Short mmCIF file of C-alpha atoms and ligand atoms in Angstrom, two decimals:
data_model
loop_
_atom_site.label_atom_id
_atom_site.label_comp_id
_atom_site.label_asym_id
_atom_site.label_seq_id
_atom_site.Cartn_x
_atom_site.Cartn_y
_atom_site.Cartn_z
CA MET Y 26 13.74 -0.87 22.71
CA PHE Y 27 11.07 -1.25 20.05
CA GLY Y 28 8.51 -2.34 22.65
CA PRO Y 29 5.23 -0.58 23.49
CA ASN Y 30 6.28 1.83 26.28
CA PRO Y 31 5.70 5.37 24.94
CA PHE Y 32 8.39 6.77 27.27
CA LYS Y 33 11.37 4.47 27.72
CA LEU Y 34 13.63 4.46 30.77
CA GLY Y 35 17.18 3.19 31.05
CA VAL Y 36 19.69 3.00 33.87
CA PHE Y 37 22.73 5.01 32.90
CA SER Y 38 26.37 4.96 34.01
CA ALA Y 39 26.03 2.41 36.81
CA ASN Y 40 29.20 0.70 35.51
CA CYS Y 41 31.23 3.68 36.77
CA ASP Y 42 31.87 4.92 40.27
CA GLY Y 43 30.18 8.24 41.00
CA GLY Y 44 27.44 7.20 38.58
CA LEU Y 45 26.34 10.44 37.01
CA SER Y 46 27.66 12.93 39.52
CA MET Y 47 30.60 15.19 40.18
CA SER Y 48 30.21 14.69 43.91
CA LYS Y 49 32.53 13.56 46.64
CA ALA Y 50 29.61 12.65 48.93
CA PRO Y 51 30.52 9.38 50.67
CA GLU Y 52 27.10 7.95 49.77
CA ARG Y 53 28.01 8.01 46.08
CA TRP Y 54 27.89 4.88 43.92
CA ARG Y 55 31.04 2.77 44.09
CA ALA Y 56 30.42 0.55 41.08
CA ASP Y 57 30.88 -2.65 43.04
CA TRP Y 58 30.19 -5.54 40.64
CA ARG Y 59 27.82 -7.41 42.98
CA GLU Y 60 25.76 -4.23 43.41
CA ILE Y 61 25.68 -3.68 39.65
CA GLU Y 62 24.29 -7.22 39.26
CA GLN Y 63 21.63 -6.58 41.92
CA LEU Y 64 20.67 -3.32 40.29
CA ALA Y 65 20.37 -4.89 36.84
CA LEU Y 66 18.16 -7.70 38.18
CA LEU Y 67 15.98 -5.25 40.12
CA CYS Y 68 15.47 -3.02 37.08
CA ASP Y 69 14.93 -5.95 34.72
CA GLU Y 70 12.24 -7.33 37.00
CA ALA Y 71 10.58 -3.90 37.33
CA GLY Y 72 10.36 -3.46 33.55
CA ILE Y 73 13.04 -0.82 32.98
CA ASP Y 74 13.70 -0.79 29.23
CA PHE Y 75 17.50 -0.70 29.03
CA ILE Y 76 20.82 -0.40 30.81
CA LEU Y 77 23.47 1.86 29.29
CA PRO Y 78 27.08 1.80 30.49
CA VAL Y 79 29.66 4.51 29.84
CA ALA Y 80 32.88 3.68 28.01
CA LYS Y 81 35.58 5.26 30.18
CA TRP Y 82 39.32 4.79 30.45
CA ALA Y 83 40.26 7.35 33.09
CA GLY Y 84 38.64 9.20 35.98
CA TYR Y 85 37.78 12.87 36.38
CA GLN Y 86 40.57 13.41 38.90
CA GLY Y 87 39.69 16.09 41.48
CA GLU Y 88 39.16 14.82 45.00
CA ALA Y 89 36.90 11.85 44.31
CA ASN Y 90 38.29 10.76 40.93
CA ASN Y 91 34.80 9.65 39.91
CA TYR Y 92 34.82 7.36 36.87
CA GLY Y 93 38.23 6.14 38.00
CA VAL Y 94 36.54 2.76 38.45
CA SER Y 95 34.66 1.55 35.38
CA PHE Y 96 33.75 -1.82 33.93
CA GLU Y 97 34.36 -2.33 30.22
CA THR Y 98 31.03 -2.24 28.43
CA LEU Y 99 31.04 -5.24 26.07
CA THR Y 100 32.11 -7.66 28.77
CA HIS Y 101 29.71 -5.91 31.18
CA GLY Y 102 26.98 -6.45 28.57
CA ALA Y 103 27.72 -10.14 28.10
CA ALA Y 104 27.67 -10.73 31.85
CA LEU Y 105 24.48 -8.79 32.57
CA GLY Y 106 22.89 -10.19 29.43
CA ALA Y 107 23.28 -13.69 30.79
CA LEU Y 108 21.64 -12.70 34.10
CA THR Y 109 18.72 -10.58 32.88
CA ARG Y 110 15.71 -11.63 30.82
CA ARG Y 111 13.95 -8.60 29.42
CA MET Y 112 15.84 -5.32 29.25
CA ALA Y 113 17.95 -4.14 26.34
CA ILE Y 114 21.66 -4.31 27.17
CA PHE Y 115 23.68 -1.54 25.60
CA CYS Y 116 27.38 -1.73 24.96
CA THR Y 117 29.32 1.45 24.26
CA VAL Y 118 32.16 1.51 21.77
CA HIS Y 119 34.64 4.31 21.09
CA VAL Y 120 34.98 4.35 17.31
CA PRO Y 121 38.74 5.03 17.15
CA LEU Y 122 39.57 2.25 19.62
CA MET Y 123 37.93 -0.74 17.96
CA THR Y 124 37.76 -1.90 14.37
CA PRO Y 125 34.26 -2.33 12.90
CA ALA Y 126 34.88 -6.05 12.38
CA PHE Y 127 35.86 -6.51 16.02
CA ALA Y 128 32.77 -4.60 17.15
CA ALA Y 129 30.47 -6.55 14.80
CA LYS Y 130 31.68 -9.85 16.22
CA ALA Y 131 31.54 -8.71 19.84
CA VAL Y 132 28.08 -7.14 19.49
CA ALA Y 133 26.76 -10.24 17.68
CA THR Y 134 28.11 -12.33 20.54
CA VAL Y 135 26.18 -10.32 23.13
CA ASP Y 136 23.10 -10.42 20.89
CA HIS Y 137 23.22 -14.22 20.98
CA VAL Y 138 23.85 -14.29 24.74
CA THR Y 139 20.81 -12.04 25.27
CA ARG Y 140 18.55 -13.71 22.65
CA GLY Y 141 18.39 -10.46 20.71
CA ARG Y 142 18.56 -7.73 23.36
CA VAL Y 143 21.87 -6.05 22.67
CA GLY Y 144 22.16 -2.39 21.68
CA LEU Y 145 25.20 -0.43 20.58
CA ASN Y 146 25.95 3.10 21.73
CA ILE Y 147 28.45 4.52 19.25
CA VAL Y 148 30.66 7.28 20.66
CA CYS Y 149 33.40 9.08 18.79
CA GLY Y 150 35.37 10.26 21.83
CA TRP Y 151 36.00 13.63 23.45
CA ASN Y 152 38.58 13.31 26.23
CA GLN Y 153 42.07 13.09 24.75
CA ASP Y 154 43.54 12.09 28.13
CA GLU Y 155 41.66 8.81 27.91
CA PHE Y 156 42.91 8.12 24.42
CA ASP Y 157 46.57 8.76 25.19
CA MET Y 158 46.81 5.36 26.84
CA HIS Y 159 45.75 3.83 23.54
CA GLY Y 160 48.12 5.96 21.48
CA VAL Y 161 45.16 7.42 19.56
CA THR Y 162 44.60 11.11 18.78
CA ILE Y 163 41.03 12.36 18.54
CA ASP Y 164 40.44 14.45 15.45
CA ALA Y 165 37.86 16.96 16.67
CA ASP Y 166 36.73 17.90 13.15
CA ARG Y 167 36.67 14.49 11.53
CA ARG Y 168 35.64 12.17 14.37
CA TYR Y 169 32.01 11.87 13.19
CA ASP Y 170 33.06 11.37 9.56
CA GLN Y 171 35.15 8.44 10.71
CA GLY Y 172 32.26 7.30 12.87
CA LEU Y 173 29.92 7.20 9.92
CA GLU Y 174 32.31 5.18 7.80
CA TRP Y 175 32.89 2.87 10.77
CA PHE Y 176 29.13 2.41 11.20
CA ARG Y 177 28.59 1.60 7.50
CA ILE Y 178 31.18 -1.19 7.64
CA PHE Y 179 29.81 -2.49 10.95
CA ALA Y 180 26.23 -2.47 9.62
CA ARG Y 181 27.11 -4.11 6.31
CA LEU Y 182 29.03 -6.83 8.09
CA LEU Y 183 26.09 -7.70 10.30
CA GLU Y 184 23.55 -7.36 7.51
CA THR Y 185 25.33 -9.57 5.02
CA GLY Y 186 28.26 -11.18 6.78
CA GLY Y 187 27.03 -14.61 7.66
CA GLU Y 188 24.31 -15.12 5.13
CA THR Y 189 26.02 -14.80 1.83
CA GLY Y 190 29.09 -16.69 2.95
CA GLY Y 191 31.04 -14.18 0.93
CA SER Y 192 33.18 -11.26 1.89
CA PHE Y 193 33.79 -7.70 0.77
CA ASP Y 194 36.63 -5.23 0.63
CA TRP Y 195 36.39 -1.63 1.79
CA ASP Y 196 38.33 1.30 0.37
CA GLY Y 197 37.19 4.38 2.22
CA GLU Y 198 38.68 7.53 3.60
CA PHE Y 199 39.51 6.14 7.04
CA TYR Y 200 39.53 2.39 6.45
CA ARG Y 201 41.13 0.10 3.86
CA LEU Y 202 40.01 -3.38 4.76
CA ARG Y 203 40.19 -6.72 3.02
CA ASN Y 204 38.08 -9.87 3.11
CA LEU Y 205 35.48 -8.52 5.52
CA HIS Y 206 33.09 -11.16 6.80
CA THR Y 207 31.61 -12.19 10.11
CA ALA Y 208 29.62 -15.10 11.47
CA PRO Y 209 27.36 -15.39 13.24
CA THR Y 210 25.46 -12.25 12.41
CA SER Y 211 23.25 -10.61 15.00
CA LEU Y 212 19.86 -12.10 15.82
CA GLN Y 213 18.32 -8.63 15.44
CA ARG Y 214 18.05 -7.87 11.74
CA PRO Y 215 19.55 -6.18 9.87
CA TRP Y 216 21.63 -5.14 12.90
CA PRO Y 217 21.00 -4.31 16.58
CA VAL Y 218 19.49 -1.08 17.82
CA ILE Y 219 21.95 1.83 17.54
CA MET Y 220 22.21 4.77 19.91
CA SER Y 221 24.38 7.85 19.78
CA ALA Y 222 24.86 10.90 21.96
CA GLY Y 223 26.20 13.79 19.93
CA PHE Y 224 25.13 17.39 20.42
CA SER Y 225 27.20 19.21 17.84
CA PRO Y 226 25.62 19.64 14.37
CA LYS Y 227 27.92 16.88 13.11
CA GLY Y 228 26.89 14.65 15.99
CA ARG Y 229 23.28 15.20 15.10
CA ALA Y 230 23.89 14.52 11.42
CA PHE Y 231 25.68 11.32 12.39
CA ALA Y 232 22.66 10.22 14.43
CA GLY Y 233 20.37 11.13 11.54
CA GLN Y 234 22.21 8.62 9.35
CA ALA Y 235 23.16 5.88 11.78
CA ALA Y 236 21.18 5.86 15.01
CA ASP Y 237 17.73 4.75 16.13
CA VAL Y 238 18.00 6.82 19.30
CA LEU Y 239 19.81 10.08 19.97
CA PHE Y 240 20.54 11.37 23.45
CA THR Y 241 20.44 15.10 23.77
CA ASN Y 242 20.92 17.51 26.68
CA VAL Y 243 17.84 19.24 27.91
CA THR Y 244 18.25 21.87 30.57
CA GLU Y 245 14.89 23.61 30.04
CA MET Y 246 11.58 21.93 29.43
CA ASP Y 247 10.58 24.60 26.93
CA GLN Y 248 13.64 23.82 24.77
CA VAL Y 249 12.49 20.28 24.19
CA SER Y 250 10.13 20.60 21.26
CA THR Y 251 12.61 22.74 19.28
CA LEU Y 252 15.45 20.29 19.94
CA VAL Y 253 13.38 17.26 19.08
CA GLY Y 254 12.01 18.95 15.95
CA ASP Y 255 15.54 19.71 14.83
CA VAL Y 256 16.67 16.11 15.29
CA HIS Y 257 13.59 14.80 13.47
CA ARG Y 258 14.19 17.21 10.58
CA THR Y 259 17.85 16.20 10.38
CA ALA Y 260 16.94 12.52 10.28
CA ALA Y 261 14.25 13.17 7.67
CA LEU Y 262 16.92 14.58 5.37
CA TYR Y 263 18.21 11.01 5.21
CA GLY Y 264 14.73 9.48 5.00
CA ARG Y 265 14.96 8.20 8.56
CA HIS Y 266 13.35 8.62 11.96
CA VAL Y 267 15.38 8.96 15.16
CA ASP Y 268 13.84 8.88 18.63
CA VAL Y 269 15.17 11.49 21.03
CA TYR Y 270 15.93 10.75 24.66
CA THR Y 271 17.36 12.90 27.40
CA MET Y 272 19.65 12.20 30.30
CA ALA Y 273 18.29 12.78 33.81
CA HIS Y 274 19.49 12.57 37.38
CA ILE Y 275 16.80 11.47 39.82
CA VAL Y 276 16.28 12.31 43.47
CA CYS Y 277 12.86 10.95 44.39
CA ARG Y 278 11.65 11.26 47.99
CA PRO Y 279 8.29 11.24 49.82
CA THR Y 280 8.48 15.05 50.18
CA ARG Y 281 9.86 17.70 47.88
CA ALA Y 282 11.85 19.24 50.73
CA GLU Y 283 13.69 15.99 51.39
CA ALA Y 284 14.53 15.55 47.71
CA GLU Y 285 15.74 19.12 47.29
CA GLU Y 286 17.81 18.96 50.46
CA PHE Y 287 19.54 15.77 49.40
CA TYR Y 288 20.22 17.14 45.93
CA TYR Y 289 21.74 20.29 47.42
CA TYR Y 290 23.82 18.23 49.81
CA PHE Y 291 25.52 16.00 47.26
CA ALA Y 292 25.50 18.30 44.26
CA GLU Y 293 26.54 21.57 45.89
CA GLU Y 294 27.86 21.11 49.42
CA MET Y 295 29.79 18.01 48.36
CA ALA Y 296 30.55 19.09 44.78
CA ASP Y 297 33.94 17.96 43.52
CA ARG Y 298 34.90 21.31 42.04
CA ALA Y 299 38.38 20.26 40.99
CA ALA Y 300 36.86 17.40 38.96
CA LEU Y 301 34.46 19.84 37.38
CA ASP Y 302 37.38 22.09 36.40
CA TYR Y 303 39.12 19.11 34.83
CA TYR Y 304 35.97 18.14 32.91
CA LYS Y 305 35.52 21.68 31.69
CA GLN Y 306 39.10 21.95 30.54
CA GLN Y 307 38.91 18.68 28.60
CA LYS Y 308 35.54 19.51 27.03
CA GLY Y 309 36.81 22.92 26.02
CA LEU Y 310 39.69 21.34 24.11
CA ILE Y 311 37.40 19.30 21.86
CA ASN Y 312 34.35 21.53 21.62
CA PRO Y 313 34.36 25.02 23.20
CA ALA Y 314 30.54 25.19 22.88
CA ASP Y 315 30.16 22.30 25.31
CA VAL Y 316 31.55 24.38 28.14
CA ARG Y 317 28.13 26.01 28.38
CA PHE Y 318 26.97 23.00 30.34
CA VAL Y 319 29.65 23.58 32.94
CA ASP Y 320 29.58 27.37 33.29
CA ARG Y 321 26.07 27.38 34.52
CA PRO Y 322 25.19 29.53 37.47
CA LEU Y 323 21.49 28.92 38.03
CA LEU Y 324 21.40 27.34 34.62
CA THR Y 325 18.38 25.10 34.83
CA ARG Y 326 14.87 26.14 35.64
CA PHE Y 327 15.27 24.04 38.75
CA SER Y 328 18.30 26.08 39.89
CA ARG Y 329 16.53 29.32 39.22
CA GLY Y 330 13.44 28.10 41.03
CA THR Y 331 15.41 27.31 44.16
CA GLY Y 332 17.91 30.16 43.72
CA ARG Y 333 20.76 27.70 44.22
CA ASN Y 334 23.62 26.20 42.26
CA TYR Y 335 24.16 22.47 41.96
CA SER Y 336 27.73 22.37 40.70
CA GLY Y 337 28.27 18.69 41.40
CA SER Y 338 25.39 17.45 39.27
CA TYR Y 339 26.58 16.06 35.96
CA PRO Y 340 26.81 18.70 33.24
CA GLY Y 341 23.85 18.39 30.91
CA ALA Y 342 21.83 16.01 33.09
CA TYR Y 343 18.26 17.16 33.64
CA PRO Y 344 17.45 17.27 37.37
CA LEU Y 345 14.30 15.30 38.17
CA ILE Y 346 14.04 16.20 41.84
CA GLY Y 347 10.96 15.83 44.02
CA THR Y 348 8.10 13.55 44.93
CA PRO Y 349 6.89 10.68 42.74
CA ASP Y 350 4.12 12.99 41.49
CA ASP Y 351 6.61 15.78 40.65
CA ILE Y 352 8.80 13.41 38.69
CA THR Y 353 5.91 11.81 36.83
CA ASP Y 354 4.56 15.25 35.91
CA GLN Y 355 7.89 16.26 34.43
CA MET Y 356 8.11 13.07 32.42
CA VAL Y 357 4.60 13.68 31.12
CA GLN Y 358 5.76 17.13 29.97
CA MET Y 359 8.88 15.69 28.36
CA HIS Y 360 6.82 13.16 26.46
CA ALA Y 361 4.25 15.75 25.41
CA GLN Y 362 7.07 17.79 23.88
CA GLY Y 363 8.38 14.91 21.84
CA LEU Y 364 10.93 13.04 23.95
CA ALA Y 365 10.63 9.27 23.63
CA GLY Y 366 12.64 8.37 26.72
CA ALA Y 367 15.25 9.22 29.31
CA SER Y 368 18.23 7.70 30.95
CA ILE Y 369 18.09 7.75 34.73
CA ALA Y 370 20.78 7.79 37.39
CA PHE Y 371 20.86 8.05 41.18
CA LEU Y 372 23.59 9.01 43.61
CA ASP Y 373 23.31 5.53 45.11
CA TYR Y 374 21.40 3.47 42.54
CA LEU Y 375 20.68 0.45 44.69
CA ARG Y 376 19.49 2.39 47.71
CA GLU Y 377 17.35 4.89 45.76
CA ALA Y 378 15.98 2.88 42.83
CA PRO Y 379 13.43 0.76 44.77
CA PHE Y 380 11.43 3.81 45.91
CA PHE Y 381 11.50 5.27 42.39
CA LEU Y 382 10.48 1.99 40.77
CA GLY Y 383 7.74 1.32 43.29
CA GLU Y 384 6.24 4.80 43.23
CA VAL Y 385 6.96 6.37 39.85
CA LEU Y 386 6.43 3.46 37.46
CA PRO Y 387 2.78 2.91 38.51
CA ARG Y 388 2.14 6.64 38.14
CA MET Y 389 3.73 6.58 34.69
CA ARG Y 390 1.43 3.71 33.74
CA ARG Y 391 -1.60 5.64 34.96
CA ALA Y 392 -0.41 8.67 32.97
CA GLY Y 393 -0.14 6.56 29.80
CA LEU Y 394 3.66 6.78 29.60
CA ARG Y 395 4.17 3.09 30.10
CA VAL Y 396 2.25 -0.08 29.47
CA ALA Y 397 4.76 -2.47 31.02
C1 FMN C 401 23.70 9.41 27.32
C2 FMN C 401 25.12 9.70 26.91
C3 FMN C 401 26.05 8.68 26.86
C4 FMN C 401 27.38 8.95 26.52
N1 FMN C 401 28.27 7.94 26.58
C5 FMN C 401 29.59 8.22 26.39
C6 FMN C 401 30.55 7.22 26.61
O1 FMN C 401 30.20 6.11 27.03
N2 FMN C 401 31.85 7.51 26.40
C7 FMN C 401 32.26 8.75 25.95
O2 FMN C 401 33.45 8.95 25.76
N3 FMN C 401 31.36 9.72 25.73
C8 FMN C 401 30.05 9.48 25.96
N4 FMN C 401 29.13 10.48 25.79
C9 FMN C 401 29.56 11.77 25.23
C10 FMN C 401 29.12 11.87 23.77
O3 FMN C 401 29.62 10.81 23.02
C11 FMN C 401 29.51 13.19 23.08
O4 FMN C 401 30.88 13.32 22.93
C12 FMN C 401 29.02 14.37 23.83
O5 FMN C 401 27.68 14.18 24.10
C13 FMN C 401 29.24 15.69 23.12
O6 FMN C 401 28.63 15.73 21.85
P1 FMN C 401 29.48 16.07 20.57
O7 FMN C 401 30.51 15.01 20.51
O8 FMN C 401 28.53 16.04 19.41
O9 FMN C 401 30.07 17.41 20.81
C14 FMN C 401 27.79 10.26 26.16
C15 FMN C 401 26.84 11.30 26.20
C16 FMN C 401 25.52 11.03 26.60
C17 FMN C 401 24.56 12.17 26.67
#
């Protein structure tokens, strides 16, 4: 993650069925473990920078119940970490569901398995339905305050835990903990790379204090520099720098017409509208502002350009649809406006990734976006 590629790429959400779509198209990703392994090896070999799984406990219902199948991310990380050689392996932890000491030990374990390639995506939770099975209530106003305290304990444990041989107590607002220590610590010092994905002002402030990378939603290219500037300014308030990435869905085909047709097919004709309604309802409960990503007739420049809706694309995911040249051009624009990377997803990762890797990565190298 701290390597030389100016624009990093990471496979996102391949641990869940449906990947990053709200589609009932039968071609959609099924999250079969053997296919996830093949995908990870393919991407590792091709030089993709990271793999990022989603922490999920329940599906989106509707007709397809996408995300109903999901592999737990720390165990997913340990397994893929043992198979791969180069890419960063992110694990995603829901703050209210795991103590900082548990997370520090688990993340250090995967860091040793991977010889220093683990990353942690810290999420504070948004879908109460998923938390009911754990008996935990999400506090919409305080979740990032808890997250920050959680992160400080986690970070201190990994920074000091095995070296001093000592321990510390913690008396905070959310945690009262005794005799905190952990060994081994992480190989990455003082702790592994941290990612977060908040959009609310509190989410951004959290990233400014805790994260190395923040994911943010970009629906318009001309929003990017303002968004990135805002995140950089927020981080600077804490004397830090945070890289900003976006989340994209890719349909890459030899012709633009083929790409656009396939996108329309799975994201509009085969949209799982009942799942989208469920998503919108749950998002609205935690953060009414987030609903803007769901109520989006012709929301993106892409939709307006084609005059069509794509209801079954994942809310907030930037559509990178077209030829290898089209997609490279858009990434060049993203980078020029300050983005340092993107997560990528495909309707069927294993079937679609080889063309993308073979055609887009060399173009990105020629455009100066990648050296590896
Ligand atoms: C790239 C990315 C990864 C995310 N991963 C997860 C996840 O694994 N589990 C989860 O519950 N939420 C996940 N989220 C949702 C965020 O944690 C967050 O709740 C959401 O982006 C809304 O921001 P806010 O909480 O600041 O309102 C992810 C979001 C993005 C963009």
